[in-house]
CSV table of C-alpha atoms and ligand atoms in Angstrom, one decimal:
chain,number,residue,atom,x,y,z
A,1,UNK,CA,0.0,0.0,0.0
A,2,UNK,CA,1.6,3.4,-0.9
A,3,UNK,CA,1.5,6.5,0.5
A,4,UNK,CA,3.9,8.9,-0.8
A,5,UNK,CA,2.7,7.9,-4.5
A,6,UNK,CA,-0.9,6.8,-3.7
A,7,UNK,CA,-3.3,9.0,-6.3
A,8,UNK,CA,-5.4,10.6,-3.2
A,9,UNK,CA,-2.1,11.7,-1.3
A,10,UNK,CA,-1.7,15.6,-2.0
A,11,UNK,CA,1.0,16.5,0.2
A,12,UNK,CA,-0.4,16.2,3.3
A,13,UNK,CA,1.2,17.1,5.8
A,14,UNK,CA,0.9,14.1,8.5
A,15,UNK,CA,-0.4,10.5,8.6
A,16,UNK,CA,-1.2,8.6,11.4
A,17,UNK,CA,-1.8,5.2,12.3
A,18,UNK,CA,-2.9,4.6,15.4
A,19,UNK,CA,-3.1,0.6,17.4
A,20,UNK,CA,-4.1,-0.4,20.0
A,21,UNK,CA,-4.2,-4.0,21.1
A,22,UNK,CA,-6.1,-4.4,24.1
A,23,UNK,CA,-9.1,-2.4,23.2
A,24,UNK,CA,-8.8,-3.4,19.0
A,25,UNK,CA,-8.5,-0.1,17.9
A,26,UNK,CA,-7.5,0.8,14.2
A,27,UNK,CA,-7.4,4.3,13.3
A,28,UNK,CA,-5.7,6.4,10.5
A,29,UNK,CA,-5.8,10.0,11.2
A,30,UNK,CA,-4.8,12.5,8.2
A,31,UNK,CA,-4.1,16.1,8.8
A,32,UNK,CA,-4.1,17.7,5.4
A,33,UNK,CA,-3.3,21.4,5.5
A,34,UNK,CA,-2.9,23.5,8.7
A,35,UNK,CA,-2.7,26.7,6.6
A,36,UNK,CA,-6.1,27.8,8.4
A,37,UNK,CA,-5.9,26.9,11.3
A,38,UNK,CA,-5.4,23.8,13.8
A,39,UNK,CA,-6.8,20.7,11.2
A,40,UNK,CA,-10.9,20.0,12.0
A,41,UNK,CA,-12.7,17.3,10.6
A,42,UNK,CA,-14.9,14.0,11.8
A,43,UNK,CA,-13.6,11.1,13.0
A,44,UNK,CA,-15.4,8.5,10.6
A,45,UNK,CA,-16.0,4.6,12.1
A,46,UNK,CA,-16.9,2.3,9.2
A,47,UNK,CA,-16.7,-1.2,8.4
A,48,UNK,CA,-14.4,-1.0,5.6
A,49,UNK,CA,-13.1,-3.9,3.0
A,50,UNK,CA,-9.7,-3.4,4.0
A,51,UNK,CA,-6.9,-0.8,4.9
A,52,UNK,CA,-6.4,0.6,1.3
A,53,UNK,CA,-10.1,1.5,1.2
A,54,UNK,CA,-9.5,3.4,4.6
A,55,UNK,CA,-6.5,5.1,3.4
A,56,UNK,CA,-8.1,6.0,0.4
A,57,UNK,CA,-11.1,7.9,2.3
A,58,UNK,CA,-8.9,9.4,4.6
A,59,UNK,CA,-7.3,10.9,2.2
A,60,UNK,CA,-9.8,12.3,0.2
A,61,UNK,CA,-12.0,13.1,3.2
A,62,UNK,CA,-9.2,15.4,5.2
A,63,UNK,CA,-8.6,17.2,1.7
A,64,UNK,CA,-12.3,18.0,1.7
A,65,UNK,CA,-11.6,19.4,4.9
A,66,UNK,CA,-9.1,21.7,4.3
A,67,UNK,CA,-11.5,22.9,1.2
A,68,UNK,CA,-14.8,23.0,3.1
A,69,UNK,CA,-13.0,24.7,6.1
A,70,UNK,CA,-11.6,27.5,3.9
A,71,UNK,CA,-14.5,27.6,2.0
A,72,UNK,CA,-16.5,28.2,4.9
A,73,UNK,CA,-14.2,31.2,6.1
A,74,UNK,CA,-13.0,29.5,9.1
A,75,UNK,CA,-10.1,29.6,10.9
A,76,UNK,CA,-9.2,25.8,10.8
A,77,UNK,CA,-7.4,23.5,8.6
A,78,UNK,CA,-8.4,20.0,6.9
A,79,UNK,CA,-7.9,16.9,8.8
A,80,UNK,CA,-10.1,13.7,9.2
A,81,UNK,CA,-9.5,10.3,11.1
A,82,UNK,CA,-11.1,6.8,10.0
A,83,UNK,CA,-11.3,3.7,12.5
A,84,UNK,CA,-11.6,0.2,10.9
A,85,UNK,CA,-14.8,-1.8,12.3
A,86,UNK,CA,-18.5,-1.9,12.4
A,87,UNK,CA,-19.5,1.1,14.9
A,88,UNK,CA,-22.2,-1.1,15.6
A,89,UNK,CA,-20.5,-4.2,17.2
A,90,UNK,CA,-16.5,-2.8,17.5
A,91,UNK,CA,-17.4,0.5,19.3
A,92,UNK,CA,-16.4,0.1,22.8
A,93,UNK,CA,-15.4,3.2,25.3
A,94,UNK,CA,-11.8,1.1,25.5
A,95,UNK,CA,-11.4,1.6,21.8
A,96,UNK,CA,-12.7,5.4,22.1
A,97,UNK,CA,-10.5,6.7,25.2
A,98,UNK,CA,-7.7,4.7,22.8
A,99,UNK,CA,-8.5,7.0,20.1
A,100,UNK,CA,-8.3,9.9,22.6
A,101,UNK,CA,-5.1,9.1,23.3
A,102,UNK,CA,-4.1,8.8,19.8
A,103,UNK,CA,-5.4,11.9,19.3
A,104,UNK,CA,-3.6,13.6,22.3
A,105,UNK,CA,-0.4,12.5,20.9
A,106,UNK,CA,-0.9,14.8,18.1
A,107,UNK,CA,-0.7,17.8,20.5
A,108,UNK,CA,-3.7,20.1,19.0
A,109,UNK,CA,-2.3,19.6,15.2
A,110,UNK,CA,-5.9,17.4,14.7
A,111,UNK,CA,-9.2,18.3,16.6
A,112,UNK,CA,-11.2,15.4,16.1
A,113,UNK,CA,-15.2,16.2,15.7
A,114,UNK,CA,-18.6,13.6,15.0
A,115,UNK,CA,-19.0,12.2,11.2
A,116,UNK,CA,-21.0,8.6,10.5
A,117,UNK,CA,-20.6,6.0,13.2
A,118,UNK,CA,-20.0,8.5,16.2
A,119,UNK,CA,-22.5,10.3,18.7
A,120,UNK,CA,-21.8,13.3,21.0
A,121,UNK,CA,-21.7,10.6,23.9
A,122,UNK,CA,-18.9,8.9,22.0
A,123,UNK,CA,-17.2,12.5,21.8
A,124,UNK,CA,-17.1,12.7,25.5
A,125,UNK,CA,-15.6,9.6,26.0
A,126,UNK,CA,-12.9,10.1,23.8
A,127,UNK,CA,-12.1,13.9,25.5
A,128,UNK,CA,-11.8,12.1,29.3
A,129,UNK,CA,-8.3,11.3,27.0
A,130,UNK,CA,-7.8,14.7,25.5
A,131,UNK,CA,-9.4,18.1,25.3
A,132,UNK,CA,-8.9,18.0,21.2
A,133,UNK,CA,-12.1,16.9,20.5
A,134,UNK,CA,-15.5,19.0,19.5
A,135,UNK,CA,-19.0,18.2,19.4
A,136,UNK,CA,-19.8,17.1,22.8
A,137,UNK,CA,-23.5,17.4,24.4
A,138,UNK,CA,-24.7,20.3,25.2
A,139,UNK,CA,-24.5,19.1,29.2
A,140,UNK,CA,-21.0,18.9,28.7
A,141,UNK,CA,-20.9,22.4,27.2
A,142,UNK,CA,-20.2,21.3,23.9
A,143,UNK,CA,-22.3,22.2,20.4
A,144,UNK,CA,-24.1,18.9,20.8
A,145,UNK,CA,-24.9,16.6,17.5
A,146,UNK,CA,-24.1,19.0,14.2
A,147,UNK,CA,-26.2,17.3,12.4
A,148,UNK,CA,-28.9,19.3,12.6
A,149,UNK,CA,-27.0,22.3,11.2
A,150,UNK,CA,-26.0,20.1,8.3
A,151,UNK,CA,-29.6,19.4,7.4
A,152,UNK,CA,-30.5,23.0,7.9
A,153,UNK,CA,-27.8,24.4,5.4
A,154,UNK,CA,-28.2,21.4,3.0
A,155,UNK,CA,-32.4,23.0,2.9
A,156,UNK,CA,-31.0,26.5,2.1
A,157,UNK,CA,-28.6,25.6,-0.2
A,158,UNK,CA,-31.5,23.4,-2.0
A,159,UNK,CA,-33.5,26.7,-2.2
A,160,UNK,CA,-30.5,28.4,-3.6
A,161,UNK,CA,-30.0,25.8,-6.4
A,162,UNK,CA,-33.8,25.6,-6.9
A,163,UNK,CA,-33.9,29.9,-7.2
A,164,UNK,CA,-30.6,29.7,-9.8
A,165,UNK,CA,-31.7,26.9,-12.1
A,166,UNK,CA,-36.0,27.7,-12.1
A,167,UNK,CA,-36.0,30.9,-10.8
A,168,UNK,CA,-38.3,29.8,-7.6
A,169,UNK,CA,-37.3,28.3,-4.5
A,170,UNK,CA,-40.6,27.0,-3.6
A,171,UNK,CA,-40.6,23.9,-3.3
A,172,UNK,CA,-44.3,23.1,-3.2
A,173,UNK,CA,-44.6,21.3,-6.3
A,174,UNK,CA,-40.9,19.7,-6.1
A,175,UNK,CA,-40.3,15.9,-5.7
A,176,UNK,CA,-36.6,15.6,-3.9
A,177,UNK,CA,-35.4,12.2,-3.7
A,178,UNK,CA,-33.7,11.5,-0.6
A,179,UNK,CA,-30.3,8.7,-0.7
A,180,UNK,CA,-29.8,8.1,3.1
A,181,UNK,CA,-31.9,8.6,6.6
A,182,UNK,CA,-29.4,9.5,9.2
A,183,UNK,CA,-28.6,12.0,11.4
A,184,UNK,CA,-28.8,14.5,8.3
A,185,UNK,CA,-31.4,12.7,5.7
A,186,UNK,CA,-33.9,12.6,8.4
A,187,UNK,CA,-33.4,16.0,9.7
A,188,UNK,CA,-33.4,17.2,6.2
A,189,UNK,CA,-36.7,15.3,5.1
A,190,UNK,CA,-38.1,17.0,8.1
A,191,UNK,CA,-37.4,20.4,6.5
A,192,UNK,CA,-38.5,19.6,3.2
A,193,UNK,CA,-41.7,18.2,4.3
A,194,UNK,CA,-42.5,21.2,6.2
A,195,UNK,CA,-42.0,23.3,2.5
A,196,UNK,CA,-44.4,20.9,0.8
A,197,UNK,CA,-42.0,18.7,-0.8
A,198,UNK,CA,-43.2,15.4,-2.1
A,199,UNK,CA,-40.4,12.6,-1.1
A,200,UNK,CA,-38.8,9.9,-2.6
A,201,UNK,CA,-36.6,8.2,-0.2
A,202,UNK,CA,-33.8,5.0,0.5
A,203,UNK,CA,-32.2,3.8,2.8
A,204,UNK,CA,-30.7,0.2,4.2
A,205,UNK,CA,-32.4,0.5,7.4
A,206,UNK,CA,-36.2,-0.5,7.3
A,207,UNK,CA,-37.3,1.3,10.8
A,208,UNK,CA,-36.1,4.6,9.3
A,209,UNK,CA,-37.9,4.2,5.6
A,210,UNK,CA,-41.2,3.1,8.0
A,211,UNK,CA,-40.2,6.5,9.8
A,212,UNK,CA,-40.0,8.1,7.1
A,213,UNK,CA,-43.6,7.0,5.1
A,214,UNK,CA,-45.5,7.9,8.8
A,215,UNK,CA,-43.8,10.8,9.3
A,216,UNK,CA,-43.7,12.2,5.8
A,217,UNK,CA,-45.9,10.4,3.8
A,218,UNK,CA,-42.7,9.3,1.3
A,219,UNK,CA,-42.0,7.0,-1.1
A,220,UNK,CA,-40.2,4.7,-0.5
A,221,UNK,CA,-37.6,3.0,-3.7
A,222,UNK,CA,-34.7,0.9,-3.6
A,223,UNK,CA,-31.3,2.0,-2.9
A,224,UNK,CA,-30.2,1.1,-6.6
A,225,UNK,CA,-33.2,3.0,-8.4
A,226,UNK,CA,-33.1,6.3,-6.2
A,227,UNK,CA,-31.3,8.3,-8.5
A,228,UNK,CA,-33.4,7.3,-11.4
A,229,UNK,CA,-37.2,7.7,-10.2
A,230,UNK,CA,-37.4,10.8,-11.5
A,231,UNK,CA,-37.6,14.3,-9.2
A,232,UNK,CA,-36.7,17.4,-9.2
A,233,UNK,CA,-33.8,17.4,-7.3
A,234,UNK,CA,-31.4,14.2,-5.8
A,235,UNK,CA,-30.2,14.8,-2.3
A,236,UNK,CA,-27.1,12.2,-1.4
A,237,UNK,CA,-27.5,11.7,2.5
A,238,UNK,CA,-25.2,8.5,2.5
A,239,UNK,CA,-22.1,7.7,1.8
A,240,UNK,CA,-19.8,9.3,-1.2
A,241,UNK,CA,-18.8,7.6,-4.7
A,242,UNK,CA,-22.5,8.3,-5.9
A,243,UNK,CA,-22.1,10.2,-8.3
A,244,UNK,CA,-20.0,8.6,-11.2
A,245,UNK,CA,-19.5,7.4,-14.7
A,246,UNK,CA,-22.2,4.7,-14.2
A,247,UNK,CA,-25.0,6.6,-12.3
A,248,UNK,CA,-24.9,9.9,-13.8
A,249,UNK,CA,-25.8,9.0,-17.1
A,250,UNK,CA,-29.1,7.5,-15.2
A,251,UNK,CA,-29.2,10.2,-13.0
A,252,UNK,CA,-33.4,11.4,-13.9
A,253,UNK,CA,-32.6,14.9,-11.8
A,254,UNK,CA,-32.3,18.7,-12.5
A,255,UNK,CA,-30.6,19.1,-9.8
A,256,UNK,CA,-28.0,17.7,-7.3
A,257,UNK,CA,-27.6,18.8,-4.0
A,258,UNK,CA,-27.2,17.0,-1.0
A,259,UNK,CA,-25.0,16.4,2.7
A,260,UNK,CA,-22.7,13.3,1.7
A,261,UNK,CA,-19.1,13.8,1.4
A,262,UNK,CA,-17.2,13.2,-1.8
A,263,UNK,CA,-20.2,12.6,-3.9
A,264,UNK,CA,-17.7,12.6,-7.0
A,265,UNK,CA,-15.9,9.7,-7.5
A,266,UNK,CA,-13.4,11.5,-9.6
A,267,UNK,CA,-13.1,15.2,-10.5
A,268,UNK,CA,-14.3,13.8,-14.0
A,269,UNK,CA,-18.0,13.5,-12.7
A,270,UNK,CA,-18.2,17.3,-12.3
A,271,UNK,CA,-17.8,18.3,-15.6
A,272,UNK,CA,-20.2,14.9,-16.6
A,273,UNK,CA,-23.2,16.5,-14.2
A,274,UNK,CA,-22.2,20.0,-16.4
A,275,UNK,CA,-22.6,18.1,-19.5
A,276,UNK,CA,-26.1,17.0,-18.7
A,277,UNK,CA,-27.3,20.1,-17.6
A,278,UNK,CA,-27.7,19.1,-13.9
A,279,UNK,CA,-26.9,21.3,-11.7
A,280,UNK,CA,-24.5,20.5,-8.7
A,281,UNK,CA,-24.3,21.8,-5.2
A,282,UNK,CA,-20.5,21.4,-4.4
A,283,UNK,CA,-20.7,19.0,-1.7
A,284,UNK,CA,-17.9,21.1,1.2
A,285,UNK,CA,-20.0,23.9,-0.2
A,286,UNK,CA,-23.3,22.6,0.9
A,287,UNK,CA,-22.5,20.4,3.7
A,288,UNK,CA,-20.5,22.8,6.0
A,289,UNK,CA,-23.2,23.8,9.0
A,290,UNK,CA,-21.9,20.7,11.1
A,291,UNK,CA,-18.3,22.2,10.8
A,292,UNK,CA,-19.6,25.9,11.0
A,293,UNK,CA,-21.1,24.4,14.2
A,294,UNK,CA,-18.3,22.8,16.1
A,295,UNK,CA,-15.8,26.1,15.1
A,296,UNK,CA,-18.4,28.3,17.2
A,297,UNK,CA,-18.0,26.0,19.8
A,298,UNK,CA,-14.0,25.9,19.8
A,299,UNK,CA,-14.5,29.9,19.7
A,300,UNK,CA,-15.2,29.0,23.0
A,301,UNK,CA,-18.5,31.4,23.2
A,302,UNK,CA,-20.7,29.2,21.2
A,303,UNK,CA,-24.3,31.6,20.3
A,304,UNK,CA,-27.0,29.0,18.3
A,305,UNK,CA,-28.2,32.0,16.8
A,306,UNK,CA,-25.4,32.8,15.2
A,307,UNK,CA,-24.4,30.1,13.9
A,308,UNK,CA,-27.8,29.6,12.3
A,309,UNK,CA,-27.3,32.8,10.4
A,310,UNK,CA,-23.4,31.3,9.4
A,311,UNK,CA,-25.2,28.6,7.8
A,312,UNK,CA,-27.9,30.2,6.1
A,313,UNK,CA,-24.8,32.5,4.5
A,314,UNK,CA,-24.0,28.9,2.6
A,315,UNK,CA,-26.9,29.5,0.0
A,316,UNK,CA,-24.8,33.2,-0.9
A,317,UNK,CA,-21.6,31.3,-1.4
A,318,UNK,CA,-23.5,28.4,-3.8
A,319,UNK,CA,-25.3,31.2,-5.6
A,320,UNK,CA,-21.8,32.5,-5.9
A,321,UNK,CA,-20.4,29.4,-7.4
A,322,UNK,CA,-23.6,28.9,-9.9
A,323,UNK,CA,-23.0,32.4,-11.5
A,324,UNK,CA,-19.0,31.9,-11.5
A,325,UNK,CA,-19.6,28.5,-13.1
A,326,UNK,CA,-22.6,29.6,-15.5
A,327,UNK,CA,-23.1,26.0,-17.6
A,328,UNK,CA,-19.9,24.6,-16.9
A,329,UNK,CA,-18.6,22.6,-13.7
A,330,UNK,CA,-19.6,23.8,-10.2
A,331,UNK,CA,-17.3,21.5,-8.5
A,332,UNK,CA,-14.2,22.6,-9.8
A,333,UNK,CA,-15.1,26.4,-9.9
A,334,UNK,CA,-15.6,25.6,-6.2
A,335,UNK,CA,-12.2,24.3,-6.2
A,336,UNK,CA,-10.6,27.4,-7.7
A,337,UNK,CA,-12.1,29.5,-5.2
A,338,UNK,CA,-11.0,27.6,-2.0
A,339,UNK,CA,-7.9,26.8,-3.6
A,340,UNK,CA,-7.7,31.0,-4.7
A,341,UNK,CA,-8.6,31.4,-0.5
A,342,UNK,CA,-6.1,29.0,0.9
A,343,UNK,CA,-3.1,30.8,-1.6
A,344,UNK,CA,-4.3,34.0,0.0
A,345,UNK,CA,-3.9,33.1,3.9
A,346,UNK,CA,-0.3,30.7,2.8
A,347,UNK,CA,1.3,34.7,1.4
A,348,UNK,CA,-1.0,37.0,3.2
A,349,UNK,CA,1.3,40.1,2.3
A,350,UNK,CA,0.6,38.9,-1.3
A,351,UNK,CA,-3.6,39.2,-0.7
A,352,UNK,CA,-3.1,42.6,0.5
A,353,UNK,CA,-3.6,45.5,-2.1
A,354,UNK,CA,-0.7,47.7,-2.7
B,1,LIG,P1,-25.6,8.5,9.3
B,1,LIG,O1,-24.7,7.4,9.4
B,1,LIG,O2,-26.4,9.0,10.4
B,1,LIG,O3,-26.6,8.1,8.1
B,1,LIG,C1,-26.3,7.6,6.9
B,1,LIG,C2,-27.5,6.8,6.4
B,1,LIG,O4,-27.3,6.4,5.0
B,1,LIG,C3,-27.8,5.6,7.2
B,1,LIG,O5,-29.2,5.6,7.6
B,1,LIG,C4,-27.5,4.4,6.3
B,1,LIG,O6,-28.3,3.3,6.5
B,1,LIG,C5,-27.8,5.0,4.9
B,1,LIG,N1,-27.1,4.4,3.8
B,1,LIG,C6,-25.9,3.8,3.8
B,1,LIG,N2,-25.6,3.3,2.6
B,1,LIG,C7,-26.7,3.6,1.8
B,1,LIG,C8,-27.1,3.3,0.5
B,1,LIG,N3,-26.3,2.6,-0.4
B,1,LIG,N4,-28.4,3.7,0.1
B,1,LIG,C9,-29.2,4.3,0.9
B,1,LIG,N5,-28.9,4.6,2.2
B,1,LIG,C10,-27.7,4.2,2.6
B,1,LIG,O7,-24.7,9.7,8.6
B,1,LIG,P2,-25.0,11.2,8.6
B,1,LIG,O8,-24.4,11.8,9.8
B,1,LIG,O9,-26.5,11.4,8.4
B,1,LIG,O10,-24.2,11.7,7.4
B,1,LIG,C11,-24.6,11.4,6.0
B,1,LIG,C12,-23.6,11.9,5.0
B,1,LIG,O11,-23.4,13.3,5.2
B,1,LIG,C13,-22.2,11.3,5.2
B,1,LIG,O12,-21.6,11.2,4.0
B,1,LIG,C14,-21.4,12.3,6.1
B,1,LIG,O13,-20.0,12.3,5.9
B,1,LIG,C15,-22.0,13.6,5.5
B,1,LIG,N6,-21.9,14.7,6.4
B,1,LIG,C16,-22.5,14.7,7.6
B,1,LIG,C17,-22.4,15.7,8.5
B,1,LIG,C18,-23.1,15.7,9.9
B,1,LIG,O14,-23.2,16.8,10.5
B,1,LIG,N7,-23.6,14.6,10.3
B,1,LIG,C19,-21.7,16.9,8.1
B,1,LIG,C20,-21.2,16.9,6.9
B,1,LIG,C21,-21.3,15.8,6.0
């Protein structure tokens, strides 16, 4: 397995692999760029294949990091961390206060915050072995589950892509299909229900589709078909890789906007989506009100209220990118921008007019 030469590795600054035997933990944790700020980004439990897989997302997850962060105008850098197992059976508060640990050996370069498989309990544990962690309840006076402000900025930013490609964000009339009921997906769902949105929806977990047809009257399709049923707009609330040379030429959407991570498999699939006409949400773009969340919590004086309004700003900055990008690919005029930002803070003299 490379590193140095492995296709997702761009120059980050640090990789970590973390063991530990009595409690079975297996971790990698990638700090990208520190350019920001201290690196930020979820720590990630998932069942993978095997190591190369986890590398891989690591990789690619803690450069989204560094982009979303910068993106986002905050002061912290890209990192993420990945532990190998099934949160469902290998999660164990041993294995968590071993991450901790893990984690304290960094010394503040990595702050480690919730992504899929943790909880804000899970946070906790992990800070009795380091204060480097975010996104602990709010009895612990942390931010609590970001989630929430994920869905929230993932609605506005819908709006925003609904107002640039139709001229309306009223979703009334719209049919969204929904990839994924989790933390976000549900909490989402929620939102667009409450607008009048009819629903499409899939997930792997049957008590959250029944959830889902009692609490919002939605449809309910197959994993494999939700891209294709036809709506108005496809929102990816799962896991990334959806969008790619197989499923976007199926893809039966006008637009695409949605919480997952990486939705691109390759920086290809941008200019694909472009080709068709559909319009695409940058995912970092989008998907930033968790991490918006957990900064105003490391600010130290964390205001809810404010932070809404931070992640409301997130349908500006799309609306930004759909007029920059005009018919051509939103993902990598997203790119230039962040990439434009994160040039600016590395030769700050050079950002300031003469
Ligand atoms: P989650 O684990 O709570 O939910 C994911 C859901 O997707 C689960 O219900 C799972 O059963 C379902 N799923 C998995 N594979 C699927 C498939 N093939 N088809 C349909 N459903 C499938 O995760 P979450 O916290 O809701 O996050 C969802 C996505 O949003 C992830 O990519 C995550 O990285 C990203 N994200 C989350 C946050 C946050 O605040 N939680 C912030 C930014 C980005």
């Amino acid at each position: 397995m490379e590193l140095f030469d492995h296709p997702e590795h761009d120059g980050h600054e640090a990789v970590t692999f973390a063991c530990d035997r009595a409690s079975g933990l297996r971790a990698i944790i990638a700090v990208h760029d520190r350019t920001a700020g201290p690196a930020c980004g979820g720590v990630r439990m998932w069942a993978y294949a095997n190591e190369a897989e986890a590398l891989t997302d690591v990789l690619r997850l803690s450069r989204g990091m560094t982009l979303k962060n910068v993106m986002a105008g905050l002061a912290l850098g890209g990192g993420k961390a990945v532990i190998l197992g099934d949160a469902r059976t290998a999660k164990s508060p041993g294995l968590l206060r071993a991450f901790g640990r893990a984690v304290d050996g960094l010394g503040g370069r990595y702050i480690a915050a919730e992504d899929v498989g943790m909880s804000p309990a899970d946070m906790a544990v992990m800070a009795e072995e380091t204060p480097h962690v975010a996104g602990r309840g709010e009895a612990e006076g942390g931010s609590g589950d970001p989630s929430p402000l994920t869905a929230l900025g993932v609605f506005e930013g819908i709006r925003a892509a609904a107002r640039h490609a139709t001229g309306s964000d009223d979703l009334a009339d719209c049919r969204i299909a929904v990839q994924g009921l989790g933390h976000v997906g549900l909490g989402l769902c929620e939102r667009l229900h409450d607008a009048g949105a009819a629903l499409v929806v899939a997930d792997l977990d049957r008590p959250r589709l029944a959830q889902a047809q009692v609490r919002f009257q939605a449809m309910v399709v197959a994993p494999h078909r939700i891209h294709t049923v036809g709506a108005d707009i496809f929102a990816p609330c799962a896991l990334g890789g959806v969008l790619n040379a197989d499923s976007i030429p199926a893809l039966d959407a006008r637009i695409v906007a949605g919480s997952a991570n990486n939705q691109l498999a390759t920086a290809e699939d941008g200019a694909r989506l472009a080709d068709r006409g559909i319009l695409y949400a940058p995912d970092y773009v989008i998907n930033a009100g968790g991490i918006i969340n957990v900064a105003a919590e490391l600010g130290g004086r964390y205001d809810r209220a404010a932070v809404e309004v931070k992640v409301r700003a997130i349908a500006d900055t799309l609306t930004e990118i759909f007029q920059a990008a005009g018919d051509g690919d939103t993902a990598a005029v997203a790119d230039r921008i962040a990439l434009q930002r994160l040039a600016a803070l590395r030769r700050p003299m050079d950002a300031v007019p003469a």
